Amino acid sequence: RYHYLLLQITLANEGKADKPPVNVFNTVVNTCEVCGEEDLTVKVLDLMRETLETEGNIITFNIALKRLAKAGNVLACEGILIAMLNEGIEPNVVSYTTVIGACAKTKNAPMASVWLQRMRSRNVSPNYHTYNTALAACLDGKLESTFIASKIATEMVEDATRELACGLKGIANYKSALPDTYTKFLGRELMKQLRENWRNGDIDMALAKTTTRVPLLKMVDFDKEIPQEALNSIQCDLPEDDENESSDQDYEFSLLAELHKDDHRTAMV
């Protein structure tokens, strides 16, 4: 693909063809990343800057995020998001989920929670991919991380309940917060972690069962059949669907699938 890209650029320089668009460069960059050709990745990105006079689009940045997340480099991921904002590109749910993937790679539950807050502050709603990845970051055996997981579970159940009450605007794979089978697997693992926490004397068992475990259990037992009175009490305010945001969602979530394929399904994508 790299040599074909070079041919396209040569023909464009000779006036015999149009310049290859950004998405062609993205495909080649992602192929280089998958194959571990980091030096070639840099060459392709340089070619894109020279040919199109651009740093790329949101997919380009998300590919760069993926490389850093695979290394667990949370700080560098933050730098990429800052660069996106400086380029006038608003990070999307894939961008934030990938950063949280870096937190999961290093089992950094506090930072995973921070990034959930940051994405909400930019009016980007977490989906079940995001929540699963954040929950996976909490599986490190620490009581503090179990507390964080309990808080994340509360937020996920709230979002999922609101989704059932108000409906979903957009593509489910991109927008939905409903717990899936992997969510429930993570919830059960986190409850086992909580059990080990109280066995180790880190927390009183009765207290753990009546506080920290409750949201995790609600998440594991989450049912799509919510009592009507509970649904009626929820105020709905659905955001407008961003067509540009959803257009490349299959491709972008495939990047996350590749990111986590060797990490015990850190994100179920």
PDB file of C-alpha atoms in Angstrom:
ATOM      1  CA  ARG A   1       0.000   0.000   0.000  1.00  0.00           C
ATOM      2  CA  TYR A   2       2.889   2.353   0.688  1.00  0.00           C
ATOM      3  CA  HIS A   3       4.305   1.915  -2.812  1.00  0.00           C
ATOM      4  CA  TYR A   4       0.854   2.410  -4.337  1.00  0.00           C
ATOM      5  CA  LEU A   5       0.530   5.630  -2.319  1.00  0.00           C
ATOM      6  CA  LEU A   6       3.896   6.817  -3.650  1.00  0.00           C
ATOM      7  CA  LEU A   7       2.706   6.103  -7.182  1.00  0.00           C
ATOM      8  CA  GLN A   8      -0.474   8.113  -6.611  1.00  0.00           C
ATOM      9  CA  ILE A   9       1.522  11.052  -5.262  1.00  0.00           C
ATOM     10  CA  THR A  10       3.952  10.892  -8.220  1.00  0.00           C
ATOM     11  CA  LEU A  11       1.086  10.897 -10.720  1.00  0.00           C
ATOM     12  CA  ALA A  12      -0.559  13.797  -8.881  1.00  0.00           C
ATOM     13  CA  ASN A  13       2.687  15.791  -8.986  1.00  0.00           C
ATOM     14  CA  GLU A  14       2.836  15.163 -12.740  1.00  0.00           C
ATOM     15  CA  GLY A  15      -0.714  16.365 -13.162  1.00  0.00           C
ATOM     16  CA  LYS A  16      -1.937  12.929 -14.217  1.00  0.00           C
ATOM     17  CA  ALA A  17      -4.127  12.188 -11.194  1.00  0.00           C
ATOM     18  CA  ASP A  18      -5.744  13.807  -8.176  1.00  0.00           C
ATOM     19  CA  LYS A  19      -3.912  13.911  -4.892  1.00  0.00           C
ATOM     20  CA  PRO A  20      -4.790  10.975  -2.634  1.00  0.00           C
ATOM     21  CA  PRO A  21      -7.254  12.109   0.073  1.00  0.00           C
ATOM     22  CA  VAL A  22      -6.605  11.944   3.813  1.00  0.00           C
ATOM     23  CA  ASN A  23      -8.486   8.664   4.220  1.00  0.00           C
ATOM     24  CA  VAL A  24      -6.011   6.927   1.873  1.00  0.00           C
ATOM     25  CA  PHE A  25      -3.114   8.126   4.012  1.00  0.00           C
ATOM     26  CA  ASN A  26      -4.989   6.965   7.127  1.00  0.00           C
ATOM     27  CA  THR A  27      -5.399   3.471   5.707  1.00  0.00           C
ATOM     28  CA  VAL A  28      -1.692   3.230   4.939  1.00  0.00           C
ATOM     29  CA  VAL A  29      -0.735   4.638   8.353  1.00  0.00           C
ATOM     30  CA  ASN A  30      -2.958   2.142  10.127  1.00  0.00           C
ATOM     31  CA  THR A  31      -1.512  -0.734   8.091  1.00  0.00           C
ATOM     32  CA  CYS A  32       1.993   0.383   9.073  1.00  0.00           C
ATOM     33  CA  GLU A  33       0.923   0.519  12.718  1.00  0.00           C
ATOM     34  CA  VAL A  34      -0.608  -2.952  12.635  1.00  0.00           C
ATOM     35  CA  CYS A  35       2.554  -4.356  11.051  1.00  0.00           C
ATOM     36  CA  GLY A  36       4.811  -2.589  13.540  1.00  0.00           C
ATOM     37  CA  GLU A  37       6.461  -0.417  10.891  1.00  0.00           C
ATOM     38  CA  GLU A  38       6.913   2.673  13.043  1.00  0.00           C
ATOM     39  CA  ASP A  39       9.558   4.293  10.826  1.00  0.00           C
ATOM     40  CA  LEU A  40       7.302   3.871   7.807  1.00  0.00           C
ATOM     41  CA  THR A  41       4.414   5.352   9.773  1.00  0.00           C
ATOM     42  CA  VAL A  42       6.399   8.539  10.289  1.00  0.00           C
ATOM     43  CA  LYS A  43       7.290   8.665   6.579  1.00  0.00           C
ATOM     44  CA  VAL A  44       3.648   8.378   5.554  1.00  0.00           C
ATOM     45  CA  LEU A  45       2.607  11.114   7.983  1.00  0.00           C
ATOM     46  CA  ASP A  46       5.383  13.351   6.606  1.00  0.00           C
ATOM     47  CA  LEU A  47       4.181  12.612   3.071  1.00  0.00           C
ATOM     48  CA  MET A  48       0.656  13.622   4.033  1.00  0.00           C
ATOM     49  CA  ARG A  49       1.852  16.928   5.450  1.00  0.00           C
ATOM     50  CA  GLU A  50       3.893  17.639   2.302  1.00  0.00           C
ATOM     51  CA  THR A  51       1.192  16.537  -0.135  1.00  0.00           C
ATOM     52  CA  LEU A  52      -1.971  17.865   1.505  1.00  0.00           C
ATOM     53  CA  GLU A  53      -0.527  20.487   3.884  1.00  0.00           C
ATOM     54  CA  THR A  54      -2.504  19.069   6.787  1.00  0.00           C
ATOM     55  CA  GLU A  55      -1.907  17.105   9.960  1.00  0.00           C
ATOM     56  CA  GLY A  56      -4.831  14.884   8.965  1.00  0.00           C
ATOM     57  CA  ASN A  57      -8.286  14.389  10.396  1.00  0.00           C
ATOM     58  CA  ILE A  58      -9.719  12.856  13.541  1.00  0.00           C
ATOM     59  CA  ILE A  59      -8.967   9.311  12.330  1.00  0.00           C
ATOM     60  CA  THR A  60      -5.316  10.226  11.815  1.00  0.00           C
ATOM     61  CA  PHE A  61      -5.081  11.464  15.389  1.00  0.00           C
ATOM     62  CA  ASN A  62      -6.938   8.428  16.712  1.00  0.00           C
ATOM     63  CA  ILE A  63      -4.428   6.158  14.980  1.00  0.00           C
ATOM     64  CA  ALA A  64      -1.632   8.083  16.687  1.00  0.00           C
ATOM     65  CA  LEU A  65      -3.481   7.706  19.996  1.00  0.00           C
ATOM     66  CA  LYS A  66      -3.740   3.969  19.449  1.00  0.00           C
ATOM     67  CA  ARG A  67       0.028   3.617  19.127  1.00  0.00           C
ATOM     68  CA  LEU A  68       0.597   5.497  22.389  1.00  0.00           C
ATOM     69  CA  ALA A  69      -2.209   3.696  24.216  1.00  0.00           C
ATOM     70  CA  LYS A  70      -0.721   0.323  23.310  1.00  0.00           C
ATOM     71  CA  ALA A  71       2.401   1.466  25.140  1.00  0.00           C
ATOM     72  CA  GLY A  72       0.339   2.695  28.106  1.00  0.00           C
ATOM     73  CA  ASN A  73       1.638   6.233  27.607  1.00  0.00           C
ATOM     74  CA  VAL A  74      -1.194   8.267  29.141  1.00  0.00           C
ATOM     75  CA  LEU A  75       0.781  11.525  29.227  1.00  0.00           C
ATOM     76  CA  ALA A  76       1.619  11.346  25.520  1.00  0.00           C
ATOM     77  CA  CYS A  77      -2.034  10.581  24.759  1.00  0.00           C
ATOM     78  CA  GLU A  78      -2.957  13.775  26.575  1.00  0.00           C
ATOM     79  CA  GLY A  79      -0.509  15.620  24.338  1.00  0.00           C
ATOM     80  CA  ILE A  80      -2.243  14.230  21.252  1.00  0.00           C
ATOM     81  CA  LEU A  81      -5.637  15.444  22.478  1.00  0.00           C
ATOM     82  CA  ILE A  82      -4.200  18.899  23.079  1.00  0.00           C
ATOM     83  CA  ALA A  83      -2.782  18.847  19.529  1.00  0.00           C
ATOM     84  CA  MET A  84      -6.212  17.889  18.185  1.00  0.00           C
ATOM     85  CA  LEU A  85      -7.828  20.841  19.928  1.00  0.00           C
ATOM     86  CA  ASN A  86      -5.083  23.144  18.643  1.00  0.00           C
ATOM     87  CA  GLU A  87      -5.880  21.924  15.102  1.00  0.00           C
ATOM     88  CA  GLY A  88      -9.563  22.673  15.670  1.00  0.00           C
ATOM     89  CA  ILE A  89     -10.462  18.964  15.811  1.00  0.00           C
ATOM     90  CA  GLU A  90     -12.756  18.003  18.676  1.00  0.00           C
ATOM     91  CA  PRO A  91     -11.845  14.588  20.150  1.00  0.00           C
ATOM     92  CA  ASN A  92     -14.700  12.088  19.871  1.00  0.00           C
ATOM     93  CA  VAL A  93     -15.750   9.089  21.956  1.00  0.00           C
ATOM     94  CA  VAL A  94     -13.148   6.911  20.216  1.00  0.00           C
ATOM     95  CA  SER A  95     -10.399   9.403  21.104  1.00  0.00           C
ATOM     96  CA  TYR A  96     -11.301   9.419  24.789  1.00  0.00           C
ATOM     97  CA  THR A  97     -11.897   5.668  24.934  1.00  0.00           C
ATOM     98  CA  THR A  98      -8.450   5.090  23.449  1.00  0.00           C
ATOM     99  CA  VAL A  99      -6.854   7.328  26.086  1.00  0.00           C
ATOM    100  CA  ILE A 100      -8.724   5.387  28.763  1.00  0.00           C
ATOM    101  CA  GLY A 101      -7.326   2.279  27.062  1.00  0.00           C
ATOM    102  CA  ALA A 102      -3.869   3.558  27.945  1.00  0.00           C
ATOM    103  CA  CYS A 103      -5.046   3.788  31.560  1.00  0.00           C
ATOM    104  CA  ALA A 104      -6.313   0.207  31.364  1.00  0.00           C
ATOM    105  CA  LYS A 105      -2.987  -0.925  29.951  1.00  0.00           C
ATOM    106  CA  THR A 106      -1.216   0.370  33.054  1.00  0.00           C
ATOM    107  CA  LYS A 107      -4.118  -0.357  35.462  1.00  0.00           C
ATOM    108  CA  ASN A 108      -4.402   3.326  36.313  1.00  0.00           C
ATOM    109  CA  ALA A 109      -7.953   3.515  37.658  1.00  0.00           C
ATOM    110  CA  PRO A 110      -7.730   7.105  38.990  1.00  0.00           C
ATOM    111  CA  MET A 111      -6.708   8.456  35.583  1.00  0.00           C
ATOM    112  CA  ALA A 112      -9.390   6.413  33.831  1.00  0.00           C
ATOM    113  CA  SER A 113     -11.936   8.114  36.070  1.00  0.00           C
ATOM    114  CA  VAL A 114     -10.400  11.530  35.381  1.00  0.00           C
ATOM    115  CA  TRP A 115     -10.688  10.987  31.618  1.00  0.00           C
ATOM    116  CA  LEU A 116     -14.340  10.016  31.959  1.00  0.00           C
ATOM    117  CA  GLN A 117     -14.887  13.359  33.689  1.00  0.00           C
ATOM    118  CA  ARG A 118     -12.897  15.216  31.056  1.00  0.00           C
ATOM    119  CA  MET A 119     -14.846  13.783  28.148  1.00  0.00           C
ATOM    120  CA  ARG A 120     -18.132  14.675  29.823  1.00  0.00           C
ATOM    121  CA  SER A 121     -16.846  18.221  30.322  1.00  0.00           C
ATOM    122  CA  ARG A 122     -16.431  18.402  26.517  1.00  0.00           C
ATOM    123  CA  ASN A 123     -20.014  17.123  26.042  1.00  0.00           C
ATOM    124  CA  VAL A 124     -18.836  13.728  24.793  1.00  0.00           C
ATOM    125  CA  SER A 125     -20.887  10.917  26.295  1.00  0.00           C
ATOM    126  CA  PRO A 126     -19.192   7.622  27.228  1.00  0.00           C
ATOM    127  CA  ASN A 127     -20.578   4.523  25.530  1.00  0.00           C
ATOM    128  CA  TYR A 128     -20.327   0.915  26.651  1.00  0.00           C
ATOM    129  CA  HIS A 129     -16.899   0.592  25.017  1.00  0.00           C
ATOM    130  CA  THR A 130     -15.697   3.510  27.140  1.00  0.00           C
ATOM    131  CA  TYR A 131     -17.208   2.181  30.339  1.00  0.00           C
ATOM    132  CA  ASN A 132     -15.837  -1.333  29.766  1.00  0.00           C
ATOM    133  CA  THR A 133     -12.355   0.035  29.225  1.00  0.00           C
ATOM    134  CA  ALA A 134     -12.544   2.212  32.354  1.00  0.00           C
ATOM    135  CA  LEU A 135     -13.816  -0.720  34.415  1.00  0.00           C
ATOM    136  CA  ALA A 136     -10.968  -2.894  33.152  1.00  0.00           C
ATOM    137  CA  ALA A 137      -8.520  -0.262  34.425  1.00  0.00           C
ATOM    138  CA  CYS A 138      -9.839  -0.922  37.932  1.00  0.00           C
ATOM    139  CA  LEU A 139      -8.902  -4.604  38.037  1.00  0.00           C
ATOM    140  CA  ASP A 140      -5.659  -4.206  39.966  1.00  0.00           C
ATOM    141  CA  GLY A 141      -6.660  -5.643  43.361  1.00  0.00           C
ATOM    142  CA  LYS A 142      -6.684  -2.282  45.156  1.00  0.00           C
ATOM    143  CA  LEU A 143      -9.598  -1.152  47.307  1.00  0.00           C
ATOM    144  CA  GLU A 144      -9.272   2.390  45.918  1.00  0.00           C
ATOM    145  CA  SER A 145      -9.748   1.005  42.406  1.00  0.00           C
ATOM    146  CA  THR A 146     -12.780  -0.995  43.528  1.00  0.00           C
ATOM    147  CA  PHE A 147     -14.300   2.228  44.883  1.00  0.00           C
ATOM    148  CA  ILE A 148     -13.642   3.912  41.542  1.00  0.00           C
ATOM    149  CA  ALA A 149     -15.194   0.980  39.681  1.00  0.00           C
ATOM    150  CA  SER A 150     -18.292   1.252  41.869  1.00  0.00           C
ATOM    151  CA  LYS A 151     -18.619   4.929  40.953  1.00  0.00           C
ATOM    152  CA  ILE A 152     -18.169   4.130  37.243  1.00  0.00           C
ATOM    153  CA  ALA A 153     -20.803   1.394  37.498  1.00  0.00           C
ATOM    154  CA  THR A 154     -23.223   3.919  39.010  1.00  0.00           C
ATOM    155  CA  GLU A 155     -22.671   6.295  36.091  1.00  0.00           C
ATOM    156  CA  MET A 156     -23.079   3.518  33.523  1.00  0.00           C
ATOM    157  CA  VAL A 157     -26.348   2.284  35.021  1.00  0.00           C
ATOM    158  CA  GLU A 158     -27.661   5.861  35.138  1.00  0.00           C
ATOM    159  CA  ASP A 159     -26.773   6.426  31.467  1.00  0.00           C
ATOM    160  CA  ALA A 160     -28.217   3.064  30.445  1.00  0.00           C
ATOM    161  CA  THR A 161     -31.463   3.719  32.307  1.00  0.00           C
ATOM    162  CA  ARG A 162     -31.764   7.141  30.687  1.00  0.00           C
ATOM    163  CA  GLU A 163     -31.167   5.532  27.294  1.00  0.00           C
ATOM    164  CA  LEU A 164     -34.041   3.083  27.853  1.00  0.00           C
ATOM    165  CA  ALA A 165     -36.326   5.910  28.962  1.00  0.00           C
ATOM    166  CA  CYS A 166     -35.469   8.386  26.244  1.00  0.00           C
ATOM    167  CA  GLY A 167     -34.371   6.237  23.339  1.00  0.00           C
ATOM    168  CA  LEU A 168     -31.126   6.462  21.422  1.00  0.00           C
ATOM    169  CA  LYS A 169     -30.272   8.956  18.716  1.00  0.00           C
ATOM    170  CA  GLY A 170     -27.488   7.648  16.508  1.00  0.00           C
ATOM    171  CA  ILE A 171     -25.771   4.340  15.912  1.00  0.00           C
ATOM    172  CA  ALA A 172     -25.945   1.971  18.890  1.00  0.00           C
ATOM    173  CA  ASN A 173     -22.361   0.757  18.564  1.00  0.00           C
ATOM    174  CA  TYR A 174     -21.236   4.355  18.811  1.00  0.00           C
ATOM    175  CA  LYS A 175     -23.750   5.852  21.234  1.00  0.00           C
ATOM    176  CA  SER A 176     -25.214   3.126  23.448  1.00  0.00           C
ATOM    177  CA  ALA A 177     -24.285   2.829  27.123  1.00  0.00           C
ATOM    178  CA  LEU A 178     -26.200  -0.405  27.719  1.00  0.00           C
ATOM    179  CA  PRO A 179     -24.073  -3.005  29.544  1.00  0.00           C
ATOM    180  CA  ASP A 180     -23.069  -5.961  27.361  1.00  0.00           C
ATOM    181  CA  THR A 181     -21.827  -9.431  28.287  1.00  0.00           C
ATOM    182  CA  TYR A 182     -18.295  -8.155  28.791  1.00  0.00           C
ATOM    183  CA  THR A 183     -19.532  -5.423  31.129  1.00  0.00           C
ATOM    184  CA  LYS A 184     -21.140  -8.074  33.282  1.00  0.00           C
ATOM    185  CA  PHE A 185     -17.978 -10.194  33.215  1.00  0.00           C
ATOM    186  CA  LEU A 186     -16.002  -7.186  34.439  1.00  0.00           C
ATOM    187  CA  GLY A 187     -18.609  -6.508  37.119  1.00  0.00           C
ATOM    188  CA  ARG A 188     -18.328 -10.045  38.459  1.00  0.00           C
ATOM    189  CA  GLU A 189     -14.524  -9.797  38.475  1.00  0.00           C
ATOM    190  CA  LEU A 190     -14.722  -6.516  40.359  1.00  0.00           C
ATOM    191  CA  MET A 191     -17.049  -8.032  42.940  1.00  0.00           C
ATOM    192  CA  LYS A 192     -14.510 -10.821  43.410  1.00  0.00           C
ATOM    193  CA  GLN A 193     -11.873  -8.128  43.872  1.00  0.00           C
ATOM    194  CA  LEU A 194     -14.075  -6.463  46.506  1.00  0.00           C
ATOM    195  CA  ARG A 195     -14.426  -9.802  48.273  1.00  0.00           C
ATOM    196  CA  GLU A 196     -10.642 -10.106  48.399  1.00  0.00           C
ATOM    197  CA  ASN A 197     -10.505  -6.542  49.737  1.00  0.00           C
ATOM    198  CA  TRP A 198     -12.678  -7.399  52.726  1.00  0.00           C
ATOM    199  CA  ARG A 199     -10.922 -10.731  53.267  1.00  0.00           C
ATOM    200  CA  ASN A 200      -7.659  -8.812  53.474  1.00  0.00           C
ATOM    201  CA  GLY A 201      -9.154  -6.532  56.094  1.00  0.00           C
ATOM    202  CA  ASP A 202      -9.183  -3.463  53.841  1.00  0.00           C
ATOM    203  CA  ILE A 203     -12.910  -2.877  54.349  1.00  0.00           C
ATOM    204  CA  ASP A 204     -15.646  -4.205  56.597  1.00  0.00           C
ATOM    205  CA  MET A 205     -17.622  -6.925  54.808  1.00  0.00           C
ATOM    206  CA  ALA A 206     -21.054  -5.651  55.827  1.00  0.00           C
ATOM    207  CA  LEU A 207     -20.161  -2.128  54.768  1.00  0.00           C
ATOM    208  CA  ALA A 208     -18.783  -3.336  51.437  1.00  0.00           C
ATOM    209  CA  LYS A 209     -21.927  -5.331  50.700  1.00  0.00           C
ATOM    210  CA  THR A 210     -24.273  -2.435  51.447  1.00  0.00           C
ATOM    211  CA  THR A 211     -22.265   0.286  49.671  1.00  0.00           C
ATOM    212  CA  THR A 212     -19.510  -0.501  47.187  1.00  0.00           C
ATOM    213  CA  ARG A 213     -20.985  -3.740  45.885  1.00  0.00           C
ATOM    214  CA  VAL A 214     -24.473  -2.355  45.239  1.00  0.00           C
ATOM    215  CA  PRO A 215     -23.693  -0.431  41.988  1.00  0.00           C
ATOM    216  CA  LEU A 216     -21.572  -3.322  40.689  1.00  0.00           C
ATOM    217  CA  LEU A 217     -24.414  -5.739  41.329  1.00  0.00           C
ATOM    218  CA  LYS A 218     -26.919  -3.395  39.643  1.00  0.00           C
ATOM    219  CA  MET A 219     -24.673  -3.261  36.599  1.00  0.00           C
ATOM    220  CA  VAL A 220     -24.274  -7.041  36.432  1.00  0.00           C
ATOM    221  CA  ASP A 221     -28.029  -7.576  36.881  1.00  0.00           C
ATOM    222  CA  PHE A 222     -29.021  -4.705  34.599  1.00  0.00           C
ATOM    223  CA  ASP A 223     -32.227  -5.528  32.771  1.00  0.00           C
ATOM    224  CA  LYS A 224     -33.658  -3.752  29.760  1.00  0.00           C
ATOM    225  CA  GLU A 225     -37.073  -3.967  31.440  1.00  0.00           C
ATOM    226  CA  ILE A 226     -37.183  -0.926  33.705  1.00  0.00           C
ATOM    227  CA  PRO A 227     -40.337  -0.195  35.763  1.00  0.00           C
ATOM    228  CA  GLN A 228     -42.487   2.406  34.013  1.00  0.00           C
ATOM    229  CA  GLU A 229     -42.602   4.679  37.052  1.00  0.00           C
ATOM    230  CA  ALA A 230     -38.799   4.819  37.045  1.00  0.00           C
ATOM    231  CA  LEU A 231     -38.724   5.611  33.322  1.00  0.00           C
ATOM    232  CA  ASN A 232     -41.338   8.354  33.727  1.00  0.00           C
ATOM    233  CA  SER A 233     -39.202  10.107  36.344  1.00  0.00           C
ATOM    234  CA  ILE A 234     -36.328  10.622  33.912  1.00  0.00           C
ATOM    235  CA  GLN A 235     -36.042  13.902  32.041  1.00  0.00           C
ATOM    236  CA  CYS A 236     -34.976  13.420  28.435  1.00  0.00           C
ATOM    237  CA  ASP A 237     -32.809  15.813  26.501  1.00  0.00           C
ATOM    238  CA  LEU A 238     -31.313  13.986  23.539  1.00  0.00           C
ATOM    239  CA  PRO A 239     -28.338  15.699  21.867  1.00  0.00           C
ATOM    240  CA  GLU A 240     -28.307  16.130  18.125  1.00  0.00           C
ATOM    241  CA  ASP A 241     -26.548  13.305  16.323  1.00  0.00           C
ATOM    242  CA  ASP A 242     -23.302  14.350  14.652  1.00  0.00           C
ATOM    243  CA  GLU A 243     -23.288  12.759  11.193  1.00  0.00           C
ATOM    244  CA  ASN A 244     -19.575  13.386  10.758  1.00  0.00           C
ATOM    245  CA  GLU A 245     -18.859  11.763  14.123  1.00  0.00           C
ATOM    246  CA  SER A 246     -20.734   8.595  13.162  1.00  0.00           C
ATOM    247  CA  SER A 247     -19.583   8.269   9.568  1.00  0.00           C
ATOM    248  CA  ASP A 248     -16.310   6.508  10.327  1.00  0.00           C
ATOM    249  CA  GLN A 249     -17.354   4.781  13.553  1.00  0.00           C
ATOM    250  CA  ASP A 250     -16.890   1.225  12.273  1.00  0.00           C
ATOM    251  CA  TYR A 251     -13.355   1.973  11.139  1.00  0.00           C
ATOM    252  CA  GLU A 252     -12.465   3.855  14.298  1.00  0.00           C
ATOM    253  CA  PHE A 253     -13.729   1.176  16.666  1.00  0.00           C
ATOM    254  CA  SER A 254     -11.781  -1.365  14.623  1.00  0.00           C
ATOM    255  CA  LEU A 255      -8.711   0.590  15.727  1.00  0.00           C
ATOM    256  CA  LEU A 256      -9.710  -0.020  19.345  1.00  0.00           C
ATOM    257  CA  ALA A 257     -10.251  -3.704  18.644  1.00  0.00           C
ATOM    258  CA  GLU A 258      -6.692  -3.944  17.349  1.00  0.00           C
ATOM    259  CA  LEU A 259      -5.405  -1.940  20.306  1.00  0.00           C
ATOM    260  CA  HIS A 260      -6.822  -4.329  22.872  1.00  0.00           C
ATOM    261  CA  LYS A 261      -6.661  -7.678  21.084  1.00  0.00           C
ATOM    262  CA  ASP A 262      -3.735  -8.904  23.202  1.00  0.00           C
ATOM    263  CA  ASP A 263      -4.928  -7.395  26.466  1.00  0.00           C
ATOM    264  CA  HIS A 264      -7.636  -9.864  27.545  1.00  0.00           C
ATOM    265  CA  ARG A 265     -10.369  -7.891  25.774  1.00  0.00           C
ATOM    266  CA  THR A 266      -9.688  -4.731  27.706  1.00  0.00           C
ATOM    267  CA  ALA A 267     -12.319  -3.135  25.488  1.00  0.00           C
ATOM    268  CA  MET A 268     -15.027  -5.250  23.944  1.00  0.00           C
ATOM    269  CA  VAL A 269     -15.134  -3.693  20.495  1.00  0.00           C
TER     270      VAL A 269
END
